PDB file of C-alpha atoms and ligand atoms in Angstrom:
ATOM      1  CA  UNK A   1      -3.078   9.836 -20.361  1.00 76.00           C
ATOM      2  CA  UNK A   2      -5.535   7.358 -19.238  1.00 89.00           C
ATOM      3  CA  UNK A   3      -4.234   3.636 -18.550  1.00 95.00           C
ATOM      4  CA  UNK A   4      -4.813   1.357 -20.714  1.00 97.00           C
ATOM      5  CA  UNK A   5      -4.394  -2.748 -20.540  1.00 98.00           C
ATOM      6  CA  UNK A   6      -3.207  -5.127 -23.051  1.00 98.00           C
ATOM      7  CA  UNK A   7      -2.976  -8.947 -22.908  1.00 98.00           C
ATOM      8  CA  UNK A   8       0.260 -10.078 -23.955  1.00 98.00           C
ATOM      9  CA  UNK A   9      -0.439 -14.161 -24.682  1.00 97.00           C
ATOM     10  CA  UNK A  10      -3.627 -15.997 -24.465  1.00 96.00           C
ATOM     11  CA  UNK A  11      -2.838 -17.247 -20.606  1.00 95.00           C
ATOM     12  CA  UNK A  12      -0.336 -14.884 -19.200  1.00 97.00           C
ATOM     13  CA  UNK A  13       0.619 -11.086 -18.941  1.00 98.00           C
ATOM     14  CA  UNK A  14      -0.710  -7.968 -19.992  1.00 98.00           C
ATOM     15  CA  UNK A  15       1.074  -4.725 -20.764  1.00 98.00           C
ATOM     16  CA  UNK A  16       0.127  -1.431 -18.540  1.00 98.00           C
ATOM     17  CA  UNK A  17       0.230   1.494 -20.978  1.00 98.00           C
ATOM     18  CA  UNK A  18       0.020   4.884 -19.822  1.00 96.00           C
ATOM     19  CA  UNK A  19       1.619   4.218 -16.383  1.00 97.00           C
ATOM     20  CA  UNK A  20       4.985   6.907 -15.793  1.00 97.00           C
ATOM     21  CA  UNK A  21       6.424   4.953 -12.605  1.00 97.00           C
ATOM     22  CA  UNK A  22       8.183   7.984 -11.451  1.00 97.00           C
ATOM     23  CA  UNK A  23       5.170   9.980 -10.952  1.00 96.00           C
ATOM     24  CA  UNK A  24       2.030   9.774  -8.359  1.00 93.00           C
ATOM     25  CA  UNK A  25      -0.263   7.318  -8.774  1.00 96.00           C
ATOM     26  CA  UNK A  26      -4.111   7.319  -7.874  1.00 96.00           C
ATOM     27  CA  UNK A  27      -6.052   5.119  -6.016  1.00 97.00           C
ATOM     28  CA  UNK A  28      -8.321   4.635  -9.010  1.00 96.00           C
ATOM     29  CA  UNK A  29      -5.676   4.150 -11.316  1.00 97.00           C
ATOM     30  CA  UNK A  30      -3.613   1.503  -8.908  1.00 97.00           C
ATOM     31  CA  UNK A  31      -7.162  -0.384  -8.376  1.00 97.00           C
ATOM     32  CA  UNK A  32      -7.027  -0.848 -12.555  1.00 97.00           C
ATOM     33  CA  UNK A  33      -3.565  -1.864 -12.600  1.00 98.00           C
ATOM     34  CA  UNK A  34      -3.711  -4.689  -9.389  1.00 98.00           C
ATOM     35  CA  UNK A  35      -7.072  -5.544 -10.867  1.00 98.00           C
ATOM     36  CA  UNK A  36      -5.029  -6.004 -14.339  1.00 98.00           C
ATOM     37  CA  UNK A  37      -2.123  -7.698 -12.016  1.00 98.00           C
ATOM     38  CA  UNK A  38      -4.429 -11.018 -10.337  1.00 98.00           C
ATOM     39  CA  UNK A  39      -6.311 -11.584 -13.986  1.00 98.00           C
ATOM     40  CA  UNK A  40      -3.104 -11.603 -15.854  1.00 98.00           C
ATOM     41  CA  UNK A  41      -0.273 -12.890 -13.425  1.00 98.00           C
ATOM     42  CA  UNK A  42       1.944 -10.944 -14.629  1.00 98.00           C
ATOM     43  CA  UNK A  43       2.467  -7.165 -15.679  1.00 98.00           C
ATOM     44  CA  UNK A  44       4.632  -5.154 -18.182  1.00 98.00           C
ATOM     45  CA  UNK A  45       5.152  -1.515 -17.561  1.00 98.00           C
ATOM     46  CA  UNK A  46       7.861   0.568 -19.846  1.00 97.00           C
ATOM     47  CA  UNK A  47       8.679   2.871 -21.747  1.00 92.00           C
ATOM     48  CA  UNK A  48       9.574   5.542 -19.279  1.00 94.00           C
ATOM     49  CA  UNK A  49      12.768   5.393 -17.597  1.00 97.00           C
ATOM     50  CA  UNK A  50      12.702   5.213 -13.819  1.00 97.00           C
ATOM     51  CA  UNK A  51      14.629   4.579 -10.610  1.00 96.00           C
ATOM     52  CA  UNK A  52      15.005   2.853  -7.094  1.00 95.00           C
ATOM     53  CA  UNK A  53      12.964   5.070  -4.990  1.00 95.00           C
ATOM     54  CA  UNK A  54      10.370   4.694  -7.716  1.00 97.00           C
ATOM     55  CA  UNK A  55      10.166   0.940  -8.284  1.00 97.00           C
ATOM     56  CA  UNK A  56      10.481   0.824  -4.498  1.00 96.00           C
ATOM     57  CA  UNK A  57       7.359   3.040  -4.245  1.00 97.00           C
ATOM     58  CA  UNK A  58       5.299   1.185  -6.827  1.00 98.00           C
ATOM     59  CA  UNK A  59       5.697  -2.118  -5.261  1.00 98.00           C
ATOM     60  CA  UNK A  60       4.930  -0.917  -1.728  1.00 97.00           C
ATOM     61  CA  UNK A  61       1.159  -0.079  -3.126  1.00 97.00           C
ATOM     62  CA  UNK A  62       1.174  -4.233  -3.515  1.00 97.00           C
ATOM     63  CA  UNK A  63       2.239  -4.996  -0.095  1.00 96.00           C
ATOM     64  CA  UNK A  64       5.034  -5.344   2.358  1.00 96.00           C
ATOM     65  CA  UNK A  65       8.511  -5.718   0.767  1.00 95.00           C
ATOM     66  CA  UNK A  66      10.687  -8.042   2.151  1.00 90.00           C
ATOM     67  CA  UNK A  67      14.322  -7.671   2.764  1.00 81.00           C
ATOM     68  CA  UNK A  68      16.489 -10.380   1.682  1.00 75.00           C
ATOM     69  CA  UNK A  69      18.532 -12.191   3.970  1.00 69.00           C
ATOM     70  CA  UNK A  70      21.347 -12.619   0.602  1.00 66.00           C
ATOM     71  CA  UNK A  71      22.974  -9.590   1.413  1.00 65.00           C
ATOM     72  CA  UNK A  72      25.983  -9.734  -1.114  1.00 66.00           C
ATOM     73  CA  UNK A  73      23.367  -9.019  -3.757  1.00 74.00           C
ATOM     74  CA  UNK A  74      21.474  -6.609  -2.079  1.00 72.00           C
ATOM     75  CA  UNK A  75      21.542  -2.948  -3.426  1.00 69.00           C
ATOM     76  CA  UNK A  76      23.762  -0.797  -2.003  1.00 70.00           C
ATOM     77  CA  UNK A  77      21.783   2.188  -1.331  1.00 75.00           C
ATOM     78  CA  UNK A  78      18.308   0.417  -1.096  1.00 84.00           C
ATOM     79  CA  UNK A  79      18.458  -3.238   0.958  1.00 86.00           C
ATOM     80  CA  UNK A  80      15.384  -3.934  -0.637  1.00 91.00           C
ATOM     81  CA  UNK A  81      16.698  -3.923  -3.662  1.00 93.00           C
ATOM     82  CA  UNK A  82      17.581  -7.679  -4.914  1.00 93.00           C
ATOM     83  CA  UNK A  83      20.180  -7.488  -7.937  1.00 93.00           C
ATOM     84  CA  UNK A  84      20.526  -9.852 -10.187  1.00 95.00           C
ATOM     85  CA  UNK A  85      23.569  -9.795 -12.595  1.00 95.00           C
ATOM     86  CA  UNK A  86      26.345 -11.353 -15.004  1.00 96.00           C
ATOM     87  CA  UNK A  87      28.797  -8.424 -13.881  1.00 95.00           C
ATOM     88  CA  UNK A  88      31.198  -8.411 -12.050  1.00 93.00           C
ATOM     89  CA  UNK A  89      33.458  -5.802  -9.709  1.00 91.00           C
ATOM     90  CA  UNK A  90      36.533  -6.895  -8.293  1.00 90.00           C
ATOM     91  CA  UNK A  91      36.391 -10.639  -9.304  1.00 89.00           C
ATOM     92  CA  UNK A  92      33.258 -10.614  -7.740  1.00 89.00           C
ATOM     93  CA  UNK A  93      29.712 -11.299  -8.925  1.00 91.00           C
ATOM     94  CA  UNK A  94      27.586  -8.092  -8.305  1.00 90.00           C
ATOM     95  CA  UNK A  95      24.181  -9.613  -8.294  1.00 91.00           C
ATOM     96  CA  UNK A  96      22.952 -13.207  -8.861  1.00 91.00           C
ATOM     97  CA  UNK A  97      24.415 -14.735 -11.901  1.00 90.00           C
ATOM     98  CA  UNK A  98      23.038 -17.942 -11.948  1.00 89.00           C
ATOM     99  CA  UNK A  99      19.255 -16.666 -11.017  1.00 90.00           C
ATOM    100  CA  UNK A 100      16.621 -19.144 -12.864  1.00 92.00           C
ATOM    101  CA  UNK A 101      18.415 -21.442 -14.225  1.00 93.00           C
ATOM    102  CA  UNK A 102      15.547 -23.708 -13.889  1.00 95.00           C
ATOM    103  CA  UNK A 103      11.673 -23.123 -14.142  1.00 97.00           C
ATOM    104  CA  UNK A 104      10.736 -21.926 -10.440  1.00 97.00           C
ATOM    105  CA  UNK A 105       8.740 -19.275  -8.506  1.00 97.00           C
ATOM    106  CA  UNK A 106      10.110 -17.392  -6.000  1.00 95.00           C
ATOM    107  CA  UNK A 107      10.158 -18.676  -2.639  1.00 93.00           C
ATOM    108  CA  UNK A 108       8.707 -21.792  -2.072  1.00 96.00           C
ATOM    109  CA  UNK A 109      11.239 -23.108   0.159  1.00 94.00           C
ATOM    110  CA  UNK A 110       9.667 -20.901   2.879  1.00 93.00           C
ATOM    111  CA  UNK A 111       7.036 -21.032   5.201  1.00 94.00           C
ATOM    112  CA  UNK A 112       5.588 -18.266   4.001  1.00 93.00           C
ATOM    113  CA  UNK A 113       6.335 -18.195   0.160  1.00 92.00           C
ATOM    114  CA  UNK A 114       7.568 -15.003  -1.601  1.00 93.00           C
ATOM    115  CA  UNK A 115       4.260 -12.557  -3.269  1.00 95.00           C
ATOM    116  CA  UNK A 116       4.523 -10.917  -6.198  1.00 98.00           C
ATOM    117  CA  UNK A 117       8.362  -9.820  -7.810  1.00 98.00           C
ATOM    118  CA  UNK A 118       8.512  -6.962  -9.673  1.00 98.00           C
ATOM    119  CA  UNK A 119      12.000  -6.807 -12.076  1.00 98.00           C
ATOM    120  CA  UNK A 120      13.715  -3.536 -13.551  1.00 98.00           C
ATOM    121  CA  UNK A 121      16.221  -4.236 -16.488  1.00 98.00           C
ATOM    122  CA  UNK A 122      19.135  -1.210 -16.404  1.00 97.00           C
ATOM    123  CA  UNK A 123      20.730  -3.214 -18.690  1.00 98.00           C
ATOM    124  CA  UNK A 124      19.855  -5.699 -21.253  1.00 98.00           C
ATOM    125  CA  UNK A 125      22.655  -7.407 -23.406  1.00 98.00           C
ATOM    126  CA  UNK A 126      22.110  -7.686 -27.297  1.00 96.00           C
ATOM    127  CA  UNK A 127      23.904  -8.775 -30.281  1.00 95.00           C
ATOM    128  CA  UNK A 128      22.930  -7.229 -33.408  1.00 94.00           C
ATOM    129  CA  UNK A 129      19.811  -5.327 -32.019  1.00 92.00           C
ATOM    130  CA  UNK A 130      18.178  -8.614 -30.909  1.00 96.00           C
ATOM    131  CA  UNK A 131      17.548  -8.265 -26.854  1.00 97.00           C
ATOM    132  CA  UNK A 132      19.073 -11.633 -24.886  1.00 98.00           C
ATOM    133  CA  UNK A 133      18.581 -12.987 -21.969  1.00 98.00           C
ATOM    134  CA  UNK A 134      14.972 -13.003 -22.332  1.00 98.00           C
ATOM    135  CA  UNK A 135      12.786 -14.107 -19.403  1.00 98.00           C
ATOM    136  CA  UNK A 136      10.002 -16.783 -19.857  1.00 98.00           C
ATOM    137  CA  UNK A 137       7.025 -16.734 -17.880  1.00 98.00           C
ATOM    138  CA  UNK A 138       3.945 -19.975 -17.520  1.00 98.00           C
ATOM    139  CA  UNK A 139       0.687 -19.869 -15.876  1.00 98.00           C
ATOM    140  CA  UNK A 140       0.655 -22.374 -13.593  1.00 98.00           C
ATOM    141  CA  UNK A 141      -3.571 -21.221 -12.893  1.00 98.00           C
ATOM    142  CA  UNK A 142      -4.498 -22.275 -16.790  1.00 98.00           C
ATOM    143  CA  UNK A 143      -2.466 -25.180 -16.290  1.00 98.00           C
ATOM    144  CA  UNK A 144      -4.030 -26.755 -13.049  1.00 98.00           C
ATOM    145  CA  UNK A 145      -7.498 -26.223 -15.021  1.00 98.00           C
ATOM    146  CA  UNK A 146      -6.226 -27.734 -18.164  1.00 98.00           C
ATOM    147  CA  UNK A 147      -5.338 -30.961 -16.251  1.00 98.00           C
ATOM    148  CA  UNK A 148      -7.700 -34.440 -16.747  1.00 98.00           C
ATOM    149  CA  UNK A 149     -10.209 -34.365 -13.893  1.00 98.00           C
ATOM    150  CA  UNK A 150      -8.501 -37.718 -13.116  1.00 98.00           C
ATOM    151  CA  UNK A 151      -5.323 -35.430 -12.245  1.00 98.00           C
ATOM    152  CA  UNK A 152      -7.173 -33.487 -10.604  1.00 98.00           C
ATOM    153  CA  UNK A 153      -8.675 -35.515  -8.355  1.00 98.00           C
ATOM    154  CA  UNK A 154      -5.292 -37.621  -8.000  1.00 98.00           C
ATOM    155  CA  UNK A 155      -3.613 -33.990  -6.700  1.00 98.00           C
ATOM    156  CA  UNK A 156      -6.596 -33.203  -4.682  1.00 97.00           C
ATOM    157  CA  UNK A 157      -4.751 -32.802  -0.562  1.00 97.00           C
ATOM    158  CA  UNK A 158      -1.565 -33.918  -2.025  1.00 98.00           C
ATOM    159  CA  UNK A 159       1.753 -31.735  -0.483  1.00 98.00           C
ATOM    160  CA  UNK A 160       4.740 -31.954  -2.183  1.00 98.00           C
ATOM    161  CA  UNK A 161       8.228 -30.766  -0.408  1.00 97.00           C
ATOM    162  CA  UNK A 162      10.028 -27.728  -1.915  1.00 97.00           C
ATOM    163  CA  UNK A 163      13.676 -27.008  -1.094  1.00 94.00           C
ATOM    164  CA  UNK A 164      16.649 -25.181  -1.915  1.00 89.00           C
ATOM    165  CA  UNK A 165      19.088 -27.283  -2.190  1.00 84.00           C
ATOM    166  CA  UNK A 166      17.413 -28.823  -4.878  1.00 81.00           C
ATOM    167  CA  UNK A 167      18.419 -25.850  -6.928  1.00 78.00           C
ATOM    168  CA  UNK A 168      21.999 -26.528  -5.655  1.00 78.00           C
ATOM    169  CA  UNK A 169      22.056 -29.570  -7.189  1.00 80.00           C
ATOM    170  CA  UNK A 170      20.508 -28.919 -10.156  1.00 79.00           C
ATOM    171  CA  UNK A 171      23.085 -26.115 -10.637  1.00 78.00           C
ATOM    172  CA  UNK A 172      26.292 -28.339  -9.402  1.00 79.00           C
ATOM    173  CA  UNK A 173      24.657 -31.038 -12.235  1.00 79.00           C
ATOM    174  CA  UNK A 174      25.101 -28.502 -15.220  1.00 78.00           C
ATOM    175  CA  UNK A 175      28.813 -27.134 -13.855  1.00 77.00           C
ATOM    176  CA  UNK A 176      28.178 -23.656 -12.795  1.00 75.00           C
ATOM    177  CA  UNK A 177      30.783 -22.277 -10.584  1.00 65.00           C
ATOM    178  CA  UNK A 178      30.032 -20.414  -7.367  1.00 61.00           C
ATOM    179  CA  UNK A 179      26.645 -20.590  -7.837  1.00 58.00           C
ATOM    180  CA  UNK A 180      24.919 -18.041  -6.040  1.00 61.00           C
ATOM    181  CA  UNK A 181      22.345 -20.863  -4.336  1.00 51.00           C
ATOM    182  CA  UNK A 182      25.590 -22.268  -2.640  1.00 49.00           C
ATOM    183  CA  UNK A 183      26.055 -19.168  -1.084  1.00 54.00           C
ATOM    184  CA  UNK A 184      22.693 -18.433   0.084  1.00 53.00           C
ATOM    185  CA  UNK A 185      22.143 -22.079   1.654  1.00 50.00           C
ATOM    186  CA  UNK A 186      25.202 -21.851   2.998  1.00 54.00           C
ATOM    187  CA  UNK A 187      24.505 -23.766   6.459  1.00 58.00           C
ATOM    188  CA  UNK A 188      21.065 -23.517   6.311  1.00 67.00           C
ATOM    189  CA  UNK A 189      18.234 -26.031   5.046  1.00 72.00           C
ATOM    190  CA  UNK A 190      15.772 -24.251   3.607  1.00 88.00           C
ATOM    191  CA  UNK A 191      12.662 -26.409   2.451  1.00 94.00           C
ATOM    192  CA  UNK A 192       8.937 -26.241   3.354  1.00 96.00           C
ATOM    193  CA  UNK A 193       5.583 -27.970   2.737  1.00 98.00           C
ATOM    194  CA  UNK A 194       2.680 -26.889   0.270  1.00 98.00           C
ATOM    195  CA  UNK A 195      -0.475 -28.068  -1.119  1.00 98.00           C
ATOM    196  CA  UNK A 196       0.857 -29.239  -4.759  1.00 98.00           C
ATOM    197  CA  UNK A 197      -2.249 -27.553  -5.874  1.00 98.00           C
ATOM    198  CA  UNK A 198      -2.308 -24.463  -3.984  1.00 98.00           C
ATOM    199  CA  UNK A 199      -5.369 -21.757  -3.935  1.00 98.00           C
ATOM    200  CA  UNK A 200      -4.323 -18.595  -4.500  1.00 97.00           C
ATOM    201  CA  UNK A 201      -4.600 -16.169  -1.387  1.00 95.00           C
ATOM    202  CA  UNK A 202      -6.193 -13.271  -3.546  1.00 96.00           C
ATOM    203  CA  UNK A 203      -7.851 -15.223  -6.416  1.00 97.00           C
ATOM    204  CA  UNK A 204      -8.917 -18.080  -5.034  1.00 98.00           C
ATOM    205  CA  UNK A 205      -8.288 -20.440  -8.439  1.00 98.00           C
ATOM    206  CA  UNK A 206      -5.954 -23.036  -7.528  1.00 98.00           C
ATOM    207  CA  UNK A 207      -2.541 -22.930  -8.935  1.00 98.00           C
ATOM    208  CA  UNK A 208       0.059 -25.936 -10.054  1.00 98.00           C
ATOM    209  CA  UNK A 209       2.640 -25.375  -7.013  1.00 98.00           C
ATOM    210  CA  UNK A 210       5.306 -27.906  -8.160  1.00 98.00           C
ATOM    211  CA  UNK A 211       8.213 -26.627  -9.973  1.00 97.00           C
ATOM    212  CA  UNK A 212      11.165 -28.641 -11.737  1.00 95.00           C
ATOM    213  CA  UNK A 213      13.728 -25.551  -9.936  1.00 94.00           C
ATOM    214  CA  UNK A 214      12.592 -26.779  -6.348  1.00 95.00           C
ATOM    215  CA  UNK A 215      10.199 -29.017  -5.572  1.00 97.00           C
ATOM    216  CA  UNK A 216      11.807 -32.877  -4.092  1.00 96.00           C
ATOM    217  CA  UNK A 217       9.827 -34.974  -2.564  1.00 97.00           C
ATOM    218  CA  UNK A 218       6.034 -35.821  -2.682  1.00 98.00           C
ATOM    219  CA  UNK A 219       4.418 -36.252   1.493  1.00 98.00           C
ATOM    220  CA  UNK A 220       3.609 -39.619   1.880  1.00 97.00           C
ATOM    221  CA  UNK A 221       4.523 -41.328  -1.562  1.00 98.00           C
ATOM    222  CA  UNK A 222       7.897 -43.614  -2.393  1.00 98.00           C
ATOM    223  CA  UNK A 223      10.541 -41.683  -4.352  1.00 96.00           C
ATOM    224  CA  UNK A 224      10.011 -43.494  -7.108  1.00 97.00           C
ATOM    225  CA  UNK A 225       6.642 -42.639  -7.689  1.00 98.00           C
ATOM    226  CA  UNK A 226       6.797 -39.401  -6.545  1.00 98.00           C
ATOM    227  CA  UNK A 227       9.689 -38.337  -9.113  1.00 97.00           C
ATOM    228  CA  UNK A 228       7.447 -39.561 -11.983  1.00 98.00           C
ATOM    229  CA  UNK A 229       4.615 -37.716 -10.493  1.00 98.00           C
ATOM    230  CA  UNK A 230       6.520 -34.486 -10.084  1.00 98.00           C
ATOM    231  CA  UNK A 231       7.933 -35.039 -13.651  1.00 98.00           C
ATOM    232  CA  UNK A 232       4.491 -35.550 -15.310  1.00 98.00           C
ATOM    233  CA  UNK A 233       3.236 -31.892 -13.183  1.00 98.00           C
ATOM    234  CA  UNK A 234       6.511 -29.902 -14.023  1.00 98.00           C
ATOM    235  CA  UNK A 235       6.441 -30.780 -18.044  1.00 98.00           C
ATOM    236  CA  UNK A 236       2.375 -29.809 -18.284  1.00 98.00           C
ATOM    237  CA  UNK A 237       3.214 -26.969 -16.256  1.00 98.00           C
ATOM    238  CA  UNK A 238       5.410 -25.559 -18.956  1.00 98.00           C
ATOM    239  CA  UNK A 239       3.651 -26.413 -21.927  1.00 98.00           C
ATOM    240  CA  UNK A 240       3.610 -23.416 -24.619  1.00 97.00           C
ATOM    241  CA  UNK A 241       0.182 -22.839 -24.224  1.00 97.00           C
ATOM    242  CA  UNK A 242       0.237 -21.680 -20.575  1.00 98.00           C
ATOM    243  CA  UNK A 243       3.073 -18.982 -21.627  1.00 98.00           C
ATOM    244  CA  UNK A 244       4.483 -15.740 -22.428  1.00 98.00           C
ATOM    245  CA  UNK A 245       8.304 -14.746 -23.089  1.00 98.00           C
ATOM    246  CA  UNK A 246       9.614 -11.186 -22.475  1.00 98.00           C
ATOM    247  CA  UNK A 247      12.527  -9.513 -24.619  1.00 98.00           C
ATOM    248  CA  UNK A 248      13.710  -6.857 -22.615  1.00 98.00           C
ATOM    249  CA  UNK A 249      14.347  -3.370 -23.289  1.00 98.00           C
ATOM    250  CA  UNK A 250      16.039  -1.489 -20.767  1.00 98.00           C
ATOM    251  CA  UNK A 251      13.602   0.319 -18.099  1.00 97.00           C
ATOM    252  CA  UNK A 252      10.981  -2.357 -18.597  1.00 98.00           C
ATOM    253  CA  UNK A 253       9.402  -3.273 -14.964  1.00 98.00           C
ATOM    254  CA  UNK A 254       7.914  -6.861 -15.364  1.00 98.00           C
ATOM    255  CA  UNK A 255       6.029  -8.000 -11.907  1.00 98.00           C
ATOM    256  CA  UNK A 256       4.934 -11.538 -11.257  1.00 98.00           C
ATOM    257  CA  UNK A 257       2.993 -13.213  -9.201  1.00 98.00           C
ATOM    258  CA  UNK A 258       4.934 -16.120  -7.654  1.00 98.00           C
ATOM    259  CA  UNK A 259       1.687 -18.586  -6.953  1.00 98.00           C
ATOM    260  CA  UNK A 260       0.074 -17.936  -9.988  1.00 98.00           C
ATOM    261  CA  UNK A 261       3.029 -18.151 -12.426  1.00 98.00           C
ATOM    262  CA  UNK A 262       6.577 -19.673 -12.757  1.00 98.00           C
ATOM    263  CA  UNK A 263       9.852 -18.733 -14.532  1.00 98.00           C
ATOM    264  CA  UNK A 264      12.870 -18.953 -16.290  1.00 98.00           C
ATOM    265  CA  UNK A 265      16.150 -17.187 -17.216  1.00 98.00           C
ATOM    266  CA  UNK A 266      17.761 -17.559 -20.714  1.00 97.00           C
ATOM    267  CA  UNK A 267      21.848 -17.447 -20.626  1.00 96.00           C
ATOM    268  CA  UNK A 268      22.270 -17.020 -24.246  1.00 97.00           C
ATOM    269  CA  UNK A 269      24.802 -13.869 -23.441  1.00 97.00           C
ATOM    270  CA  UNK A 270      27.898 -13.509 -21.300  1.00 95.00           C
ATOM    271  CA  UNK A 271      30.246 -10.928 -20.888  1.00 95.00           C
ATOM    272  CA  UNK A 272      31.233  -8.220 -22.030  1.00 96.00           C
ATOM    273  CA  UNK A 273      27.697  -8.663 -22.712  1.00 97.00           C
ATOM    274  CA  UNK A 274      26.130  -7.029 -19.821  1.00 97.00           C
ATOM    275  CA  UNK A 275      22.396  -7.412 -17.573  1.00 98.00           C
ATOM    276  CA  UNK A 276      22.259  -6.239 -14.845  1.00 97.00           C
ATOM    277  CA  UNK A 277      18.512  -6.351 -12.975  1.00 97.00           C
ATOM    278  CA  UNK A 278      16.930  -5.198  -9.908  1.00 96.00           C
ATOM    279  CA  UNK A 279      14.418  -6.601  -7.953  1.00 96.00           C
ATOM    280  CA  UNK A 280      11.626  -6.043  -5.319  1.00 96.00           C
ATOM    281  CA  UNK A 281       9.890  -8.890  -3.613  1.00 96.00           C
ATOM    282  CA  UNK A 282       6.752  -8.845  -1.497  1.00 97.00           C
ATOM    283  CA  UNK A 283       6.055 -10.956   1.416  1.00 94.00           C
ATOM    284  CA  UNK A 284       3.381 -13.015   0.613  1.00 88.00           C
TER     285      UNK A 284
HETATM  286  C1  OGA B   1      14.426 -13.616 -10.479  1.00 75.21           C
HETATM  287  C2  OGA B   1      14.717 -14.479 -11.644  1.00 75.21           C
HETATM  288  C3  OGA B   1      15.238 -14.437 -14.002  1.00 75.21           C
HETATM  289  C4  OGA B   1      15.850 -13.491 -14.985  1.00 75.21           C
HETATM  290  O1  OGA B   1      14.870 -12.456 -10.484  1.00 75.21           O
HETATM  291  O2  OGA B   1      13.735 -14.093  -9.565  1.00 75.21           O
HETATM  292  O3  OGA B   1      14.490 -15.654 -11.597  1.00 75.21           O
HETATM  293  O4  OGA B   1      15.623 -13.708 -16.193  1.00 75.21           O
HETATM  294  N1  OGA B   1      15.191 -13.844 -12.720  1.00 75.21           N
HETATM  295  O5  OGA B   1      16.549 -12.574 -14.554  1.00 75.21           O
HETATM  296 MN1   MN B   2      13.181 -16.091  -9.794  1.00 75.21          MN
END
């Protein structure tokens, strides 16, 4: 079966039909889907069940995977296996139960920010046949170009601080409990630096890098002014135009780039409604 592309929203995502992630795939046909990958920002593959050792495979042909330094949620046969999860085994979350909360990409509190994610749903809660816990997804390339040229030019150099506890915070401010962010900051500051517009390292178009999930403090500007600033970027970001929102079914692979796009989790579900993801990350 030849593969076959379709665009999913006017900015964002296309879905990859044709592609059986548990068998080989060519060069040729891995050149069409990356090429599919850095236009759309994000990719849907399903319809055919697969496993670990497969979505591990696939993601390799993108890059290097990285390995987590979280290790309660990492998979137990597979360390680079992220999980991400609402269930829990002995008292214990299994997998990050509190995972975006708040519009964010992956990463930016590093150095060297995350590259694409790719996520596998095993399961997906429901209530009466309607998927929950949908993802939603923006293009943060459309929305850099759909900013004033007076924004544009306000942004131009501008760095803007991105850190994790900010997440913390956000999450202590809304009352979750043990959030998983606590754990994986625990006694460790992670924040770093990057261009609030940043070019993308494959595409080249620059790409709003600001998120409401992590980013704190702008270099150089008073708090003040920098909050409004950040506030003003993080609400165009998101706009409805710039996105697309994925229902899940179960053995749907969704990959992401984390420059080009940002997301968001939906908690409309909790047990004995069950998800339970698992994810690859790339370095960048
Ligand atoms: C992630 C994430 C959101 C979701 O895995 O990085 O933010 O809907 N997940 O599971
Ligand atoms: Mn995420």
């Amino acid at each position: 079966m030849p593969i076959t592309i379709h665009p999913l929203a006017p900015h964002l995502g296309a879905e990859i039909r044709g592609l059986d992630l548990a068998q080989p795939l060519s060069d040729q046909d891995f050149e069409t889907v990356r090429q599919a990958f850095y236009d759309h920002g994000l990719i849907v593959v399903r319809d055919h069940p697969f496993g670990d050792d497969d979505h591990i495979r696939f993601s390799q042909r993108f890059g290097e995977l990285k390995r987590l330094k979280f290790d309660a949620y990492l998979g137990e046969r597979r360390p680079e296996i992220f999980v991400v999860s609402n269930i829990k085994k002995d008292d214990q979350y299994i997998g990050a139960h509190d995972a975006g909360m708040f519009w964010h990409s992956d990463g930016p509190f590093l150095d060297q920010p995350h590259g694409p994610s790719a996520l596998h749903a095993l399961e997906v809660p429901e209530q009466d046949g309607r998927a929950l816990g949908n993802t939603e997804f923006t293009n943060t390339a459309a929305a850099y170009d759909a900013l004033s040229p007076e924004m544009k030019r306000r942004i131009e150099g501008m760095q803007a601080v991105n850190s994790l506890a900010r997440r913390f915070e956000l999450a202590q401010r809304e009352g979750v409990q043990g959030t998983s962010a606590a754990r994986q900051a625990s006694g460790e500051v992670l924040a770093a630096v990057h261009p609030v517009a940043r070019v993308h390292p494959v595409t080249g178009r620059k790409c709003l890098y600001v998120s409401d999930g992590y980013t704190t403090e702008i270099v150089g500007m008073p708090q003040d002014e920098a909050k409004a600033l950040i506030k003003e970027l993080t609400d165009h970001v998101v706009k409805p135009d710039f996105r697309y929102t994925h229902a899940w079914r179960v053995h749907d692979l969704v990959m992401w780039d984390n420059c080009a796009t940002q997301h968001k989790a939906t908690f409309d579900y909790k047990l004995p409604q069950r998800r339970l993801m698992h994810r690859t990350t790339l370095e960048g």
